[in-house]
């Protein structure tokens, strides 16, 4: 995949998340194609998915898909661009009106927001992880998502230290590594393995979420709550 996901996302910034009743017929059809493609990509993988399969399941003519999208790659780019925009909106809403992140309650609320987001978006997140991990991948949506979340988290750490009158850590590289590998990856891992874990270990979604938070608090949040 080439080009910046963030740049491509700007193409879709004007398309708000409207209800089907308020969307023009063409936009409803386009949304249906994207929804179906997301489902098929998650089931068969991007390489294994065929435009014919998407057309058949979406109940549209294959030619109509190519009217909206030049290729299967553009369908994926559109889906990932929408994910990127949704993630930015989620972060903005999650931090709105919160002056500082210096208490466990504030971080628990943020944790719940992240978990809810990756649960809702787990199919496309799984696709993003797989595509980002390919050896020939020229661009990584996971790294771009990580970048906006990591920067937000580093700002949260700064606020937490300032609230307690502590000196902010100066090693930015250490902070980046910490935020990506101990802050972001647990949520991506949850999205990737949630269903399998619940089945294998016979635990409910609530139990898994609560246990993961306790582990997350002992590891990652230990730095956020000095």
PDB file of C-alpha atoms in Angstrom:
ATOM      1  CA  UNK A   1       0.000   0.000   0.000  1.00  0.00           C
ATOM      2  CA  UNK A   2       1.464   3.327  -1.006  1.00  0.00           C
ATOM      3  CA  UNK A   3       0.852   6.899   0.038  1.00  0.00           C
ATOM      4  CA  UNK A   4      -0.020   8.290   3.412  1.00  0.00           C
ATOM      5  CA  UNK A   5      -3.125   6.906   5.072  1.00  0.00           C
ATOM      6  CA  UNK A   6      -3.622  10.276   6.723  1.00  0.00           C
ATOM      7  CA  UNK A   7      -3.453  12.045   3.369  1.00  0.00           C
ATOM      8  CA  UNK A   8      -5.881   9.605   1.820  1.00  0.00           C
ATOM      9  CA  UNK A   9      -8.160   9.999   4.811  1.00  0.00           C
ATOM     10  CA  UNK A  10      -8.728  13.646   3.972  1.00  0.00           C
ATOM     11  CA  UNK A  11     -10.658  12.536   0.918  1.00  0.00           C
ATOM     12  CA  UNK A  12     -13.241  11.054   3.200  1.00  0.00           C
ATOM     13  CA  UNK A  13     -13.356  13.700   5.941  1.00  0.00           C
ATOM     14  CA  UNK A  14     -16.405  15.339   4.362  1.00  0.00           C
ATOM     15  CA  UNK A  15     -18.430  12.109   4.483  1.00  0.00           C
ATOM     16  CA  UNK A  16     -19.951  12.194   7.977  1.00  0.00           C
ATOM     17  CA  UNK A  17     -21.331   9.090   9.615  1.00  0.00           C
ATOM     18  CA  UNK A  18     -24.948   9.581   8.560  1.00  0.00           C
ATOM     19  CA  UNK A  19     -27.900   7.259   8.942  1.00  0.00           C
ATOM     20  CA  UNK A  20     -29.088   5.296   5.932  1.00  0.00           C
ATOM     21  CA  UNK A  21     -32.286   7.351   5.871  1.00  0.00           C
ATOM     22  CA  UNK A  22     -30.330  10.583   5.318  1.00  0.00           C
ATOM     23  CA  UNK A  23     -27.836   9.217   2.794  1.00  0.00           C
ATOM     24  CA  UNK A  24     -28.384   9.523  -0.954  1.00  0.00           C
ATOM     25  CA  UNK A  25     -28.950   6.181  -2.674  1.00  0.00           C
ATOM     26  CA  UNK A  26     -25.458   6.186  -4.157  1.00  0.00           C
ATOM     27  CA  UNK A  27     -23.865   6.717  -0.754  1.00  0.00           C
ATOM     28  CA  UNK A  28     -25.954   3.915   0.745  1.00  0.00           C
ATOM     29  CA  UNK A  29     -24.680   1.601  -1.985  1.00  0.00           C
ATOM     30  CA  UNK A  30     -21.088   2.713  -1.425  1.00  0.00           C
ATOM     31  CA  UNK A  31     -21.437   2.201   2.330  1.00  0.00           C
ATOM     32  CA  UNK A  32     -22.873  -1.274   1.732  1.00  0.00           C
ATOM     33  CA  UNK A  33     -19.926  -2.167  -0.497  1.00  0.00           C
ATOM     34  CA  UNK A  34     -17.460  -1.017   2.169  1.00  0.00           C
ATOM     35  CA  UNK A  35     -19.305  -2.868   4.930  1.00  0.00           C
ATOM     36  CA  UNK A  36     -19.352  -6.064   2.876  1.00  0.00           C
ATOM     37  CA  UNK A  37     -15.707  -5.692   1.865  1.00  0.00           C
ATOM     38  CA  UNK A  38     -14.691  -5.282   5.508  1.00  0.00           C
ATOM     39  CA  UNK A  39     -16.506  -8.511   6.381  1.00  0.00           C
ATOM     40  CA  UNK A  40     -14.973 -10.477   3.501  1.00  0.00           C
ATOM     41  CA  UNK A  41     -11.471  -9.064   4.065  1.00  0.00           C
ATOM     42  CA  UNK A  42     -11.678 -10.146   7.714  1.00  0.00           C
ATOM     43  CA  UNK A  43     -12.872 -13.642   6.776  1.00  0.00           C
ATOM     44  CA  UNK A  44     -10.655 -14.387   3.772  1.00  0.00           C
ATOM     45  CA  UNK A  45      -7.827 -11.914   4.190  1.00  0.00           C
ATOM     46  CA  UNK A  46      -7.151  -9.150   1.703  1.00  0.00           C
ATOM     47  CA  UNK A  47      -5.233 -11.369  -0.713  1.00  0.00           C
ATOM     48  CA  UNK A  48      -7.873 -14.104  -0.601  1.00  0.00           C
ATOM     49  CA  UNK A  49     -10.830 -11.777  -1.112  1.00  0.00           C
ATOM     50  CA  UNK A  50     -12.211 -11.233  -4.609  1.00  0.00           C
ATOM     51  CA  UNK A  51     -14.217  -8.318  -5.928  1.00  0.00           C
ATOM     52  CA  UNK A  52     -16.686 -10.889  -7.281  1.00  0.00           C
ATOM     53  CA  UNK A  53     -17.298 -12.103  -3.709  1.00  0.00           C
ATOM     54  CA  UNK A  54     -17.880  -8.559  -2.494  1.00  0.00           C
ATOM     55  CA  UNK A  55     -20.299  -7.824  -5.334  1.00  0.00           C
ATOM     56  CA  UNK A  56     -22.267 -11.019  -4.782  1.00  0.00           C
ATOM     57  CA  UNK A  57     -22.627 -10.596  -1.019  1.00  0.00           C
ATOM     58  CA  UNK A  58     -23.380  -6.878  -1.290  1.00  0.00           C
ATOM     59  CA  UNK A  59     -26.027  -7.626  -3.901  1.00  0.00           C
ATOM     60  CA  UNK A  60     -24.574  -5.259  -6.484  1.00  0.00           C
ATOM     61  CA  UNK A  61     -23.133  -5.558  -9.962  1.00  0.00           C
ATOM     62  CA  UNK A  62     -19.360  -5.918 -10.113  1.00  0.00           C
ATOM     63  CA  UNK A  63     -19.239  -2.984 -12.531  1.00  0.00           C
ATOM     64  CA  UNK A  64     -20.874  -0.801  -9.881  1.00  0.00           C
ATOM     65  CA  UNK A  65     -18.034  -1.522  -7.471  1.00  0.00           C
ATOM     66  CA  UNK A  66     -15.551  -0.326 -10.076  1.00  0.00           C
ATOM     67  CA  UNK A  67     -17.680   2.776 -10.549  1.00  0.00           C
ATOM     68  CA  UNK A  68     -16.980   3.753  -6.932  1.00  0.00           C
ATOM     69  CA  UNK A  69     -13.508   2.232  -6.541  1.00  0.00           C
ATOM     70  CA  UNK A  70     -10.686   1.780  -9.042  1.00  0.00           C
ATOM     71  CA  UNK A  71      -9.458  -1.430  -7.453  1.00  0.00           C
ATOM     72  CA  UNK A  72      -9.637  -3.762  -4.489  1.00  0.00           C
ATOM     73  CA  UNK A  73      -6.673  -1.859  -3.067  1.00  0.00           C
ATOM     74  CA  UNK A  74      -8.658   1.382  -3.130  1.00  0.00           C
ATOM     75  CA  UNK A  75     -11.507  -0.301  -1.258  1.00  0.00           C
ATOM     76  CA  UNK A  76      -9.052  -1.294   1.468  1.00  0.00           C
ATOM     77  CA  UNK A  77      -7.479   2.170   1.539  1.00  0.00           C
ATOM     78  CA  UNK A  78     -10.929   3.697   1.992  1.00  0.00           C
ATOM     79  CA  UNK A  79     -11.758   1.351   4.864  1.00  0.00           C
ATOM     80  CA  UNK A  80      -8.424   2.051   6.567  1.00  0.00           C
ATOM     81  CA  UNK A  81      -8.796   5.795   6.010  1.00  0.00           C
ATOM     82  CA  UNK A  82     -12.178   5.683   7.717  1.00  0.00           C
ATOM     83  CA  UNK A  83     -10.629   3.722  10.600  1.00  0.00           C
ATOM     84  CA  UNK A  84      -7.939   6.370  10.931  1.00  0.00           C
ATOM     85  CA  UNK A  85     -10.512   9.166  11.051  1.00  0.00           C
ATOM     86  CA  UNK A  86     -12.628   7.244  13.569  1.00  0.00           C
ATOM     87  CA  UNK A  87      -9.557   6.785  15.784  1.00  0.00           C
ATOM     88  CA  UNK A  88      -8.793  10.509  15.712  1.00  0.00           C
ATOM     89  CA  UNK A  89     -12.403  11.329  16.557  1.00  0.00           C
ATOM     90  CA  UNK A  90     -12.359   8.784  19.388  1.00  0.00           C
ATOM     91  CA  UNK A  91      -9.225  10.349  20.889  1.00  0.00           C
ATOM     92  CA  UNK A  92     -10.649  13.843  20.625  1.00  0.00           C
ATOM     93  CA  UNK A  93     -13.872  12.836  22.356  1.00  0.00           C
ATOM     94  CA  UNK A  94     -12.051  10.755  24.984  1.00  0.00           C
ATOM     95  CA  UNK A  95      -9.856  13.650  26.098  1.00  0.00           C
ATOM     96  CA  UNK A  96     -12.387  16.463  25.707  1.00  0.00           C
ATOM     97  CA  UNK A  97     -13.031  18.347  28.920  1.00  0.00           C
ATOM     98  CA  UNK A  98     -10.415  16.428  30.913  1.00  0.00           C
ATOM     99  CA  UNK A  99      -7.852  18.919  32.247  1.00  0.00           C
ATOM    100  CA  UNK A 100      -5.296  16.315  33.262  1.00  0.00           C
ATOM    101  CA  UNK A 101      -4.737  12.593  33.516  1.00  0.00           C
ATOM    102  CA  UNK A 102      -3.383  12.213  37.016  1.00  0.00           C
ATOM    103  CA  UNK A 103      -5.849   9.812  38.624  1.00  0.00           C
ATOM    104  CA  UNK A 104      -6.655   6.157  38.161  1.00  0.00           C
ATOM    105  CA  UNK A 105     -10.282   6.988  37.397  1.00  0.00           C
ATOM    106  CA  UNK A 106      -9.315   9.154  34.437  1.00  0.00           C
ATOM    107  CA  UNK A 107      -7.092   6.420  33.036  1.00  0.00           C
ATOM    108  CA  UNK A 108      -9.754   3.769  33.648  1.00  0.00           C
ATOM    109  CA  UNK A 109     -12.190   5.854  31.617  1.00  0.00           C
ATOM    110  CA  UNK A 110      -9.614   6.174  28.845  1.00  0.00           C
ATOM    111  CA  UNK A 111      -8.933   2.425  28.997  1.00  0.00           C
ATOM    112  CA  UNK A 112     -12.651   1.690  28.643  1.00  0.00           C
ATOM    113  CA  UNK A 113     -12.855   4.040  25.665  1.00  0.00           C
ATOM    114  CA  UNK A 114      -9.922   2.310  23.948  1.00  0.00           C
ATOM    115  CA  UNK A 115     -11.298  -1.166  24.661  1.00  0.00           C
ATOM    116  CA  UNK A 116     -14.747  -0.235  23.384  1.00  0.00           C
ATOM    117  CA  UNK A 117     -13.205   1.202  20.232  1.00  0.00           C
ATOM    118  CA  UNK A 118     -11.020  -1.794  19.367  1.00  0.00           C
ATOM    119  CA  UNK A 119     -13.895  -4.160  20.163  1.00  0.00           C
ATOM    120  CA  UNK A 120     -16.220  -2.342  17.783  1.00  0.00           C
ATOM    121  CA  UNK A 121     -13.546  -2.046  15.083  1.00  0.00           C
ATOM    122  CA  UNK A 122     -11.786  -5.363  15.669  1.00  0.00           C
ATOM    123  CA  UNK A 123     -12.481  -6.824  12.218  1.00  0.00           C
ATOM    124  CA  UNK A 124     -10.855  -3.984  10.339  1.00  0.00           C
ATOM    125  CA  UNK A 125      -8.134  -3.639  12.993  1.00  0.00           C
ATOM    126  CA  UNK A 126      -7.246  -7.286  12.394  1.00  0.00           C
ATOM    127  CA  UNK A 127      -6.981  -6.561   8.671  1.00  0.00           C
ATOM    128  CA  UNK A 128      -4.806  -3.529   9.398  1.00  0.00           C
ATOM    129  CA  UNK A 129      -2.481  -5.596  11.601  1.00  0.00           C
ATOM    130  CA  UNK A 130      -2.094  -8.311   8.967  1.00  0.00           C
ATOM    131  CA  UNK A 131      -1.461  -5.827   6.160  1.00  0.00           C
ATOM    132  CA  UNK A 132       0.984  -3.816   8.278  1.00  0.00           C
ATOM    133  CA  UNK A 133       2.958  -6.954   9.140  1.00  0.00           C
ATOM    134  CA  UNK A 134       3.594  -7.933   5.516  1.00  0.00           C
ATOM    135  CA  UNK A 135       7.249  -7.865   4.568  1.00  0.00           C
ATOM    136  CA  UNK A 136       6.532  -5.856   1.415  1.00  0.00           C
ATOM    137  CA  UNK A 137       4.239  -3.362   3.122  1.00  0.00           C
ATOM    138  CA  UNK A 138       5.407   0.132   2.178  1.00  0.00           C
ATOM    139  CA  UNK A 139       3.119   1.805   4.671  1.00  0.00           C
ATOM    140  CA  UNK A 140       1.688   0.778   8.009  1.00  0.00           C
ATOM    141  CA  UNK A 141      -1.714   1.908   9.249  1.00  0.00           C
ATOM    142  CA  UNK A 142      -0.819   0.383  12.627  1.00  0.00           C
ATOM    143  CA  UNK A 143       2.213   2.645  12.915  1.00  0.00           C
ATOM    144  CA  UNK A 144       0.139   5.677  11.881  1.00  0.00           C
ATOM    145  CA  UNK A 145      -2.588   4.841  14.383  1.00  0.00           C
ATOM    146  CA  UNK A 146       0.109   4.241  16.956  1.00  0.00           C
ATOM    147  CA  UNK A 147       1.637   7.620  16.246  1.00  0.00           C
ATOM    148  CA  UNK A 148      -1.501   9.628  17.029  1.00  0.00           C
ATOM    149  CA  UNK A 149      -2.298   7.549  20.117  1.00  0.00           C
ATOM    150  CA  UNK A 150       1.296   7.575  21.365  1.00  0.00           C
ATOM    151  CA  UNK A 151       1.555  11.345  21.048  1.00  0.00           C
ATOM    152  CA  UNK A 152      -1.691  11.727  22.981  1.00  0.00           C
ATOM    153  CA  UNK A 153      -0.445   9.356  25.676  1.00  0.00           C
ATOM    154  CA  UNK A 154       2.886  11.140  26.036  1.00  0.00           C
ATOM    155  CA  UNK A 155       0.982  14.376  26.576  1.00  0.00           C
ATOM    156  CA  UNK A 156      -1.074  12.588  29.241  1.00  0.00           C
ATOM    157  CA  UNK A 157       2.126  11.517  31.006  1.00  0.00           C
ATOM    158  CA  UNK A 158       3.406  15.088  30.910  1.00  0.00           C
ATOM    159  CA  UNK A 159       0.194  16.322  32.544  1.00  0.00           C
ATOM    160  CA  UNK A 160       0.315  13.602  35.200  1.00  0.00           C
ATOM    161  CA  UNK A 161       3.902  14.471  36.153  1.00  0.00           C
ATOM    162  CA  UNK A 162       3.178  18.212  36.135  1.00  0.00           C
ATOM    163  CA  UNK A 163       0.159  17.721  38.405  1.00  0.00           C
ATOM    164  CA  UNK A 164       2.391  16.012  40.956  1.00  0.00           C
ATOM    165  CA  UNK A 165       5.229  18.510  40.591  1.00  0.00           C
ATOM    166  CA  UNK A 166       7.548  15.868  39.152  1.00  0.00           C
ATOM    167  CA  UNK A 167      10.151  16.265  36.423  1.00  0.00           C
ATOM    168  CA  UNK A 168       8.968  14.981  33.060  1.00  0.00           C
ATOM    169  CA  UNK A 169      11.155  12.166  31.638  1.00  0.00           C
ATOM    170  CA  UNK A 170      13.490  13.494  28.941  1.00  0.00           C
ATOM    171  CA  UNK A 171      14.181  10.245  27.088  1.00  0.00           C
ATOM    172  CA  UNK A 172      11.594  10.543  24.310  1.00  0.00           C
ATOM    173  CA  UNK A 173      12.776   7.353  22.591  1.00  0.00           C
ATOM    174  CA  UNK A 174      12.133   5.401  25.778  1.00  0.00           C
ATOM    175  CA  UNK A 175       8.669   6.942  26.024  1.00  0.00           C
ATOM    176  CA  UNK A 176       7.884   6.058  22.399  1.00  0.00           C
ATOM    177  CA  UNK A 177       8.949   2.445  22.899  1.00  0.00           C
ATOM    178  CA  UNK A 178       7.017   2.208  26.148  1.00  0.00           C
ATOM    179  CA  UNK A 179       3.828   3.674  24.671  1.00  0.00           C
ATOM    180  CA  UNK A 180       3.903   1.504  21.561  1.00  0.00           C
ATOM    181  CA  UNK A 181       4.921  -1.845  23.046  1.00  0.00           C
ATOM    182  CA  UNK A 182       3.252  -1.641  26.465  1.00  0.00           C
ATOM    183  CA  UNK A 183       0.514   0.902  25.761  1.00  0.00           C
ATOM    184  CA  UNK A 184      -0.837   0.306  22.254  1.00  0.00           C
ATOM    185  CA  UNK A 185      -0.051  -3.341  21.486  1.00  0.00           C
ATOM    186  CA  UNK A 186      -2.154  -4.747  24.370  1.00  0.00           C
ATOM    187  CA  UNK A 187      -5.244  -3.165  22.787  1.00  0.00           C
ATOM    188  CA  UNK A 188      -4.364  -4.437  19.326  1.00  0.00           C
ATOM    189  CA  UNK A 189      -3.719  -7.873  20.812  1.00  0.00           C
ATOM    190  CA  UNK A 190      -7.108  -7.731  22.487  1.00  0.00           C
ATOM    191  CA  UNK A 191      -8.755  -6.947  19.152  1.00  0.00           C
ATOM    192  CA  UNK A 192      -6.841  -9.751  17.444  1.00  0.00           C
ATOM    193  CA  UNK A 193      -7.302 -12.535  20.005  1.00  0.00           C
ATOM    194  CA  UNK A 194     -10.348 -11.528  22.076  1.00  0.00           C
ATOM    195  CA  UNK A 195     -12.790 -14.069  20.662  1.00  0.00           C
ATOM    196  CA  UNK A 196     -10.272 -16.926  20.633  1.00  0.00           C
ATOM    197  CA  UNK A 197      -9.170 -16.205  24.205  1.00  0.00           C
ATOM    198  CA  UNK A 198     -12.725 -16.176  25.544  1.00  0.00           C
ATOM    199  CA  UNK A 199     -13.435 -19.514  23.858  1.00  0.00           C
ATOM    200  CA  UNK A 200     -10.158 -21.210  24.789  1.00  0.00           C
ATOM    201  CA  UNK A 201     -10.199 -20.165  28.454  1.00  0.00           C
ATOM    202  CA  UNK A 202     -13.978 -20.079  28.879  1.00  0.00           C
ATOM    203  CA  UNK A 203     -14.106 -16.527  30.188  1.00  0.00           C
ATOM    204  CA  UNK A 204     -16.640 -13.804  29.511  1.00  0.00           C
ATOM    205  CA  UNK A 205     -15.832 -10.580  27.715  1.00  0.00           C
ATOM    206  CA  UNK A 206     -16.291  -8.677  30.972  1.00  0.00           C
ATOM    207  CA  UNK A 207     -13.873 -10.976  32.834  1.00  0.00           C
ATOM    208  CA  UNK A 208     -11.232 -10.603  30.143  1.00  0.00           C
ATOM    209  CA  UNK A 209     -11.597  -6.827  30.020  1.00  0.00           C
ATOM    210  CA  UNK A 210     -11.336  -6.495  33.801  1.00  0.00           C
ATOM    211  CA  UNK A 211      -8.341  -8.835  34.065  1.00  0.00           C
ATOM    212  CA  UNK A 212      -6.543  -7.065  31.254  1.00  0.00           C
ATOM    213  CA  UNK A 213      -7.102  -3.747  33.004  1.00  0.00           C
ATOM    214  CA  UNK A 214      -5.589  -5.064  36.245  1.00  0.00           C
ATOM    215  CA  UNK A 215      -2.501  -6.230  34.347  1.00  0.00           C
ATOM    216  CA  UNK A 216      -2.393  -2.983  32.363  1.00  0.00           C
ATOM    217  CA  UNK A 217      -2.550  -0.992  35.601  1.00  0.00           C
ATOM    218  CA  UNK A 218       0.391  -2.906  37.102  1.00  0.00           C
ATOM    219  CA  UNK A 219       2.533  -2.445  34.004  1.00  0.00           C
ATOM    220  CA  UNK A 220       1.763   0.455  31.694  1.00  0.00           C
ATOM    221  CA  UNK A 221      -0.192   2.690  34.065  1.00  0.00           C
ATOM    222  CA  UNK A 222       2.530   2.417  36.700  1.00  0.00           C
ATOM    223  CA  UNK A 223       4.429   4.996  34.653  1.00  0.00           C
ATOM    224  CA  UNK A 224       1.395   7.203  34.093  1.00  0.00           C
ATOM    225  CA  UNK A 225       0.586   7.310  37.799  1.00  0.00           C
ATOM    226  CA  UNK A 226       3.936   8.198  39.404  1.00  0.00           C
TER     227      UNK A 226
END
